[in-house]
Every structure is written in C-alpha cells, then in structure tokens.
Amino acid sequence: MICLGVEGTAHTIGIGIVEDIRGKCKVLSNVIKIYRPKKGGIHPREAANHHAEYVADLIKESIKKSGVNFDDVDLISFSKGPGLGPCLRTAATAARALSLSLDKPIVGVNHCVAHLEIGRGTLAGCKDPVLLYTSGANTQVIAFAEGKYRVFGETLDIGIGNCLDKFGRTIGLDFPCGPKIEDFAKNGKQYLDLPYSIKGMDLAFSGLLTAAEQYYKNGEKVEDICYSIQETTFAALTEVTERAMAHTDKYEVLLGGGVAANKRLQDMVNTMAKERGARFFVPSKDLCIDNGAMIAWLGLLMYKSGVRMSIEETVIDQYFRTDMVDVSWRD
Amino acid sequence: MTKKIIYRGAEAEITLSKHMGYTVVQKRRIKKTYRIKNIDDKLRSYRTREEAKLMIEARMHGISTPIIYDVDLLNGVITMEYLRGKRIKDILNRVSEKERKRICNKIGESIARFHNNNIIHGDITTSNMILMDDRIHFIDFGLGEKNSEIEAKGVDLHVLMEAIESTHSKHSKCFEYVLEGYRREYRGNPEHVINKIDEIVKRGRYR
C-alpha cells in the first residue's frame, strides 16, 4: 500500500510518499518547502500563502522523485492538527483536491502522533518508545499507555524551539536560530545561572528566556549565554523524559521535532538512556523535522486499521490533542 | 555499612541502612552525568533541602511523616525513620468497606491539614502512604512545594483521584470518603478546592 501525505501545520509545507513493506515504512520521497519570515516570528496568513504557492509543485516533485505514478497511490493523508488554522486549511484543501481528483480515500492525522509513529516505522528495534518531541510550538513527552498516546509532560508556556528562536532574534539571528545557538554554545565556557523550571513532569521556559535576555543586555558573552541556555533547558527536557520512562516502565526513548537535530540534546538523552539501560533512537533529520512522510505513514497505519473519513469529516482542528487520538492500530 | 536498594526511581534511590544502631531509610538523589556538574549539584542539594523542610513542617502540623535523622546536602541524602508498616496501596482493596471508609476519611483529613498549611505534597498516591500504629504516614515529598493557591490544592487532590481510579477501581467510593474527611478538616471553603477537581478533569490532561 502506498500513501501520499500532506504536512502543513506551521512553517513547513511538505509532501511525502511512503510504502508499507511488511509493517515497516519505506520512504519513497519526502520534499518540503519552509516559510522563512523576513522579520519577527511566523505570520500565519503569510505562511499559508507560502504553502498555497508551493504545494502543487511539491506534489509533482514528490511523485517524480518517488518513482511511482498518481495511479499507484492508494491513499491521501494530511495533518489535521494541531497547528495554525490558515496553514492547516491550506494543506487540507490540497489533500481534499487530490483525493477527489484521483478518486482515492483520505484521512486526517494528528501531527504529534505522526512524529512518534515515523520513528517506530523506520527505525529497527524501536517498538514502544517514550517520545521527547521538541519543536518550535510543541514540547511534549508522549508515550503509549492504556490504549492511548498520552502526554506525560509538556511545556506550560512556550515550546523549546520558540524559546531558542526568541532569544536568537534578540541577538540578531535569522530563523531558524537553533543551529546558530548550538554553534555559539560550543564556544561557551562559563555557566550563567538560569531558572530551571520543572513542575512534576511539566516544564516552563519563559522565565529562563527573560533571564537570558537580561544577561545579553548586561553584556555577558553570547557564547556563554547560549551554552547556559542549552545546558539548562536540555537538562530539564532530559529529566522529564527520564521521569516518564520510569513512570511507564519503558526502555526505549525516541527524539522527534526540529530541536532533536541538536547534537547536545541528543548526547544528553543518549547518556540518560545508557544509564537506565534503555535504547536511544533518533530518526534522520528529514524525518525529525516537520515532513509529509510521517503524515503519510500515520495515515496508512490508520487506514489499514479500518479508519475511514468522508470529505465532510476532513475538518481541521487547531487544538487537536495527542490524547484525543483513538489509537486503532496498536494493541 | 551494608546497603540494600529497595526502590530506584528516576531521580533517587532508596536504600535500607544502619544509623546509630537503627535500621533507617536513605533517599539518595543520584548524580546525573547528562547534565553539567554545576546544575547537577545545585539541583540535588536544593531538592534535598526542600524535601526535608516540607517533611519537617508537615510533621509540625500534625501529619505523620518519617522522622528525619540527617540531611546531607553535599551528597543529596536524607536519612530517615524506617516505617515498619504496610502501604495503603497494598491493603486498601482487602479490608472491609467500613474499614476502607475509616482509612479514606483519615487520608482526607491529613490532606486537608497539608492544605490548611499551604503544603502541596505533589504526588499523593496510595503507594506514598504507609499505615503504621493506626496512623497514616506520608512519604516522598520530592515533588512537593509551598503554595497557597486553590489551583495547586485542586491538582494535589486530582492526582489522588486518578491514582485511586486506576489502583482501586473496584472500590468506587474511596475518593468520596477521602473528600468526606477533607471537608471535615479543611479550614476555609472546601468546595472551592473540590470544584477545581472537575475543572482539571475537563481540561483533559494526563491520565
């Protein structure tokens, strides 16, 4: 079975085509285009315009790269939420148009769950992980428990990626700021005290952001601030992940989301996993960031388990929560 | 000194040990090599101190907790009384309905005493309560804090509600009994706190 997935929750419009090979995911093509605001943060309408402009070309490109024809595609899926309304609507419209014109079935999927399933689908040995999902808007620790994907911990204010981007903009960096902050951090030497905010298994980053900006205003070295931000926030992320692993008694950990590309975060989670005797997984970068292949793969899993949606049911949901998903494809 | 690990959590390990001839429990916050020493030292020492403070304060307000013998901030160790009792989790399903009601009432009264003094336990589950000499002792204040907000108290009770639903699901009235005790002992209007529980449930978070 072959599925074409349309991702469009925020900055990224992506088309991925995947094939089910005996329960494992083979990515045939996975192309994306990222909206980069000239100034400030993401503007939802402008991002949606960007997606509308490129989505048709991306669909053509994905088919070309995949080596299959439109006729070979059995299913269309799209990101139903959570995300920015205008972006979600644009991606859903493209998916509906494809579904109607090709006369293929369509399903809408949860973006956060897709980040977890693409790890299970593509990485050997990754069967029942705790996912640390870190991106611009989302920061969640997700695991399968009692028939559902449940959120064991999450940010109470801003996402970790958002925190990094906001600090990056303060010091004059362009989006995405994470990789540049990672570079600065490598040359940081002195740790500057920053708030470490964990409540149970939840996190908060806005206080730390304010404190970091204050250090910058006071003339502390950018390298030292970046180093301190990474060390503090990533330690907190690793700690809540470990708590979720202990709580659910699981011995696999998976990273997902744009910030998962950060080597220092990977290092920390890997070290934690080793000390617990757990296995550490991180998908390749193109499958970590927002992409169409993960949407396609989750759509395929849902369809195979019997999920069907009429066009009328393919409404988007900006606030689609991870634990609202009816998980029909796992025991 | 011989040590026997009786429990290992995400953050700490609990060992049985000897202290001045007595069998004691030691809660040791383990060094985490994934974070830099600076952060690790600060967190372990701060949390050890806060936990010990909360336990002592709770005891001063008439709630049973293990007696603390020693606090070692450098190594993140609390040495405390070893309670030779039974976990509420293990006995609550086995006793008679009348006894269950009596125990749950007492639990509710104790939680109200916490909240009367703005102590939030942070992880009230029946595994964190030990019955000894007909007193319910509370352990593991690792997620606790001082907080006077109704919201924090509501969350505290909500944690217990969820724990009871999952571990004592056959005895559906347990949580009602807890609230009975809570209402009796809480200074201020207990309904403000209890109404919060519904609100938290509707937010649909967690388990």
PDB file of N, CA and C in Angstrom, chain A residues 7-14 33-38 41-55 58 83-91 175:
ATOM      1  N   GLU A   7       1.810  17.637   4.788  1.00  0.00           N
ATOM      2  CA  GLU A   7       2.042  18.268   6.087  1.00  0.00           C
ATOM      3  C   GLU A   7       1.956  19.780   5.909  1.00  0.00           C
ATOM      4  N   GLY A   8       1.254  20.440   6.856  1.00  0.00           N
ATOM      5  CA  GLY A   8       1.188  21.901   6.786  1.00  0.00           C
ATOM      6  C   GLY A   8       0.664  22.488   8.077  1.00  0.00           C
ATOM      7  N   THR A   9       1.373  22.232   9.192  1.00  0.00           N
ATOM      8  CA  THR A   9       0.867  22.736  10.472  1.00  0.00           C
ATOM      9  C   THR A   9       1.420  24.123  10.796  1.00  0.00           C
ATOM     10  N   ALA A  10       2.629  24.426  10.307  1.00  0.00           N
ATOM     11  CA  ALA A  10       3.250  25.705  10.670  1.00  0.00           C
ATOM     12  C   ALA A  10       4.136  26.230   9.541  1.00  0.00           C
ATOM     13  N   HIS A  11       5.438  26.324   9.787  1.00  0.00           N
ATOM     14  CA  HIS A  11       6.364  26.877   8.787  1.00  0.00           C
ATOM     15  C   HIS A  11       6.459  26.053   7.511  1.00  0.00           C
ATOM     16  N   THR A  12       6.282  24.734   7.665  1.00  0.00           N
ATOM     17  CA  THR A  12       6.662  23.823   6.597  1.00  0.00           C
ATOM     18  C   THR A  12       5.466  23.284   5.834  1.00  0.00           C
ATOM     19  N   ILE A  13       5.562  23.332   4.505  1.00  0.00           N
ATOM     20  CA  ILE A  13       4.637  22.567   3.675  1.00  0.00           C
ATOM     21  C   ILE A  13       5.467  21.397   3.136  1.00  0.00           C
ATOM     22  N   GLY A  14       4.946  20.196   3.318  1.00  0.00           N
ATOM     23  CA  GLY A  14       5.737  19.036   2.913  1.00  0.00           C
ATOM     24  C   GLY A  14       4.870  17.968   2.286  1.00  0.00           C
ATOM     25  N   LYS A  33       9.129  22.543   1.757  1.00  0.00           N
ATOM     26  CA  LYS A  33       9.470  23.938   1.494  1.00  0.00           C
ATOM     27  C   LYS A  33       9.147  24.703   2.778  1.00  0.00           C
ATOM     28  N   ILE A  34      10.112  25.475   3.276  1.00  0.00           N
ATOM     29  CA  ILE A  34       9.920  26.147   4.570  1.00  0.00           C
ATOM     30  C   ILE A  34       9.727  27.655   4.390  1.00  0.00           C
ATOM     31  N   TYR A  35       8.685  28.175   5.003  1.00  0.00           N
ATOM     32  CA  TYR A  35       8.435  29.621   5.011  1.00  0.00           C
ATOM     33  C   TYR A  35       9.357  30.256   6.037  1.00  0.00           C
ATOM     34  N   ARG A  36      10.106  31.246   5.589  1.00  0.00           N
ATOM     35  CA  ARG A  36      11.020  31.949   6.498  1.00  0.00           C
ATOM     36  C   ARG A  36      10.628  33.416   6.567  1.00  0.00           C
ATOM     37  N   PRO A  37      10.075  33.846   7.690  1.00  0.00           N
ATOM     38  CA  PRO A  37       9.669  35.249   7.803  1.00  0.00           C
ATOM     39  C   PRO A  37      10.889  36.174   7.682  1.00  0.00           C
ATOM     40  N   LYS A  38      10.684  37.310   7.007  1.00  0.00           N
ATOM     41  CA  LYS A  38      11.808  38.251   6.861  1.00  0.00           C
ATOM     42  C   LYS A  38      12.151  38.873   8.204  1.00  0.00           C
ATOM     43  N   GLY A  41       8.485  36.698  14.138  1.00  0.00           N
ATOM     44  CA  GLY A  41       8.062  35.300  14.143  1.00  0.00           C
ATOM     45  C   GLY A  41       7.162  34.972  12.976  1.00  0.00           C
ATOM     46  N   ILE A  42       6.537  33.804  13.057  1.00  0.00           N
ATOM     47  CA  ILE A  42       5.703  33.315  11.961  1.00  0.00           C
ATOM     48  C   ILE A  42       4.401  34.123  11.862  1.00  0.00           C
ATOM     49  N   HIS A  43       4.036  34.507  10.643  1.00  0.00           N
ATOM     50  CA  HIS A  43       2.757  35.173  10.401  1.00  0.00           C
ATOM     51  C   HIS A  43       1.850  34.140   9.743  1.00  0.00           C
ATOM     52  N   PRO A  44       0.794  33.696  10.452  1.00  0.00           N
ATOM     53  CA  PRO A  44       0.015  32.556   9.961  1.00  0.00           C
ATOM     54  C   PRO A  44      -0.504  32.727   8.530  1.00  0.00           C
ATOM     55  N   ARG A  45      -1.036  33.910   8.204  1.00  0.00           N
ATOM     56  CA  ARG A  45      -1.612  34.074   6.863  1.00  0.00           C
ATOM     57  C   ARG A  45      -0.518  34.045   5.793  1.00  0.00           C
ATOM     58  N   GLU A  46       0.598  34.722   6.085  1.00  0.00           N
ATOM     59  CA  GLU A  46       1.693  34.707   5.114  1.00  0.00           C
ATOM     60  C   GLU A  46       2.245  33.295   4.924  1.00  0.00           C
ATOM     61  N   ALA A  47       2.323  32.550   6.022  1.00  0.00           N
ATOM     62  CA  ALA A  47       2.794  31.163   5.921  1.00  0.00           C
ATOM     63  C   ALA A  47       1.831  30.351   5.046  1.00  0.00           C
ATOM     64  N   ALA A  48       0.519  30.582   5.245  1.00  0.00           N
ATOM     65  CA  ALA A  48      -0.482  29.854   4.459  1.00  0.00           C
ATOM     66  C   ALA A  48      -0.361  30.231   2.980  1.00  0.00           C
ATOM     67  N   ASN A  49      -0.152  31.523   2.695  1.00  0.00           N
ATOM     68  CA  ASN A  49       0.036  31.944   1.298  1.00  0.00           C
ATOM     69  C   ASN A  49       1.245  31.245   0.688  1.00  0.00           C
ATOM     70  N   HIS A  50       2.292  31.178   1.480  1.00  0.00           N
ATOM     71  CA  HIS A  50       3.511  30.485   1.030  1.00  0.00           C
ATOM     72  C   HIS A  50       3.196  29.030   0.670  1.00  0.00           C
ATOM     73  N   HIS A  51       2.446  28.358   1.560  1.00  0.00           N
ATOM     74  CA  HIS A  51       2.118  26.948   1.333  1.00  0.00           C
ATOM     75  C   HIS A  51       1.276  26.794   0.068  1.00  0.00           C
ATOM     76  N   ALA A  52       0.296  27.703  -0.116  1.00  0.00           N
ATOM     77  CA  ALA A  52      -0.578  27.624  -1.284  1.00  0.00           C
ATOM     78  C   ALA A  52       0.245  27.793  -2.570  1.00  0.00           C
ATOM     79  N   GLU A  53       1.245  28.642  -2.479  1.00  0.00           N
ATOM     80  CA  GLU A  53       2.068  28.925  -3.657  1.00  0.00           C
ATOM     81  C   GLU A  53       2.881  27.690  -4.084  1.00  0.00           C
ATOM     82  N   TYR A  54       3.372  26.940  -3.112  1.00  0.00           N
ATOM     83  CA  TYR A  54       4.313  25.863  -3.458  1.00  0.00           C
ATOM     84  C   TYR A  54       3.731  24.458  -3.470  1.00  0.00           C
ATOM     85  N   VAL A  55       2.524  24.291  -2.922  1.00  0.00           N
ATOM     86  CA  VAL A  55       2.062  22.916  -2.688  1.00  0.00           C
ATOM     87  C   VAL A  55       1.909  22.100  -3.980  1.00  0.00           C
ATOM     88  N   LEU A  58       5.254  20.972  -5.220  1.00  0.00           N
ATOM     89  CA  LEU A  58       5.814  19.947  -4.332  1.00  0.00           C
ATOM     90  C   LEU A  58       5.179  18.577  -4.607  1.00  0.00           C
ATOM     91  N   GLY A  83      -2.065  22.975  15.051  1.00  0.00           N
ATOM     92  CA  GLY A  83      -1.243  23.891  14.285  1.00  0.00           C
ATOM     93  C   GLY A  83      -1.976  25.200  14.047  1.00  0.00           C
ATOM     94  N   LEU A  84      -1.451  25.968  13.113  1.00  0.00           N
ATOM     95  CA  LEU A  84      -2.024  27.278  12.794  1.00  0.00           C
ATOM     96  C   LEU A  84      -3.155  27.101  11.787  1.00  0.00           C
ATOM     97  N   GLY A  85      -4.324  27.655  12.090  1.00  0.00           N
ATOM     98  CA  GLY A  85      -5.515  27.481  11.267  1.00  0.00           C
ATOM     99  C   GLY A  85      -5.295  27.694   9.772  1.00  0.00           C
ATOM    100  N   PRO A  86      -4.797  28.852   9.364  1.00  0.00           N
ATOM    101  CA  PRO A  86      -4.648  29.110   7.925  1.00  0.00           C
ATOM    102  C   PRO A  86      -3.738  28.083   7.233  1.00  0.00           C
ATOM    103  N   CYS A  87      -2.668  27.682   7.911  1.00  0.00           N
ATOM    104  CA  CYS A  87      -1.739  26.702   7.331  1.00  0.00           C
ATOM    105  C   CYS A  87      -2.419  25.342   7.202  1.00  0.00           C
ATOM    106  N   LEU A  88      -3.100  24.929   8.292  1.00  0.00           N
ATOM    107  CA  LEU A  88      -3.793  23.636   8.278  1.00  0.00           C
ATOM    108  C   LEU A  88      -4.831  23.591   7.163  1.00  0.00           C
ATOM    109  N   ARG A  89      -5.588  24.688   7.007  1.00  0.00           N
ATOM    110  CA  ARG A  89      -6.643  24.714   5.991  1.00  0.00           C
ATOM    111  C   ARG A  89      -6.064  24.595   4.589  1.00  0.00           C
ATOM    112  N   THR A  90      -4.923  25.241   4.366  1.00  0.00           N
ATOM    113  CA  THR A  90      -4.299  25.183   3.045  1.00  0.00           C
ATOM    114  C   THR A  90      -3.871  23.750   2.707  1.00  0.00           C
ATOM    115  N   ALA A  91      -3.213  23.095   3.668  1.00  0.00           N
ATOM    116  CA  ALA A  91      -2.756  21.726   3.432  1.00  0.00           C
ATOM    117  C   ALA A  91      -3.947  20.786   3.255  1.00  0.00           C
ATOM    118  N   PHE A 175      15.799  33.172  11.474  1.00  0.00           N
ATOM    119  CA  PHE A 175      15.123  31.888  11.682  1.00  0.00           C
ATOM    120  C   PHE A 175      15.703  30.838  10.742  1.00  0.00           C
TER     121      PHE A 175
END
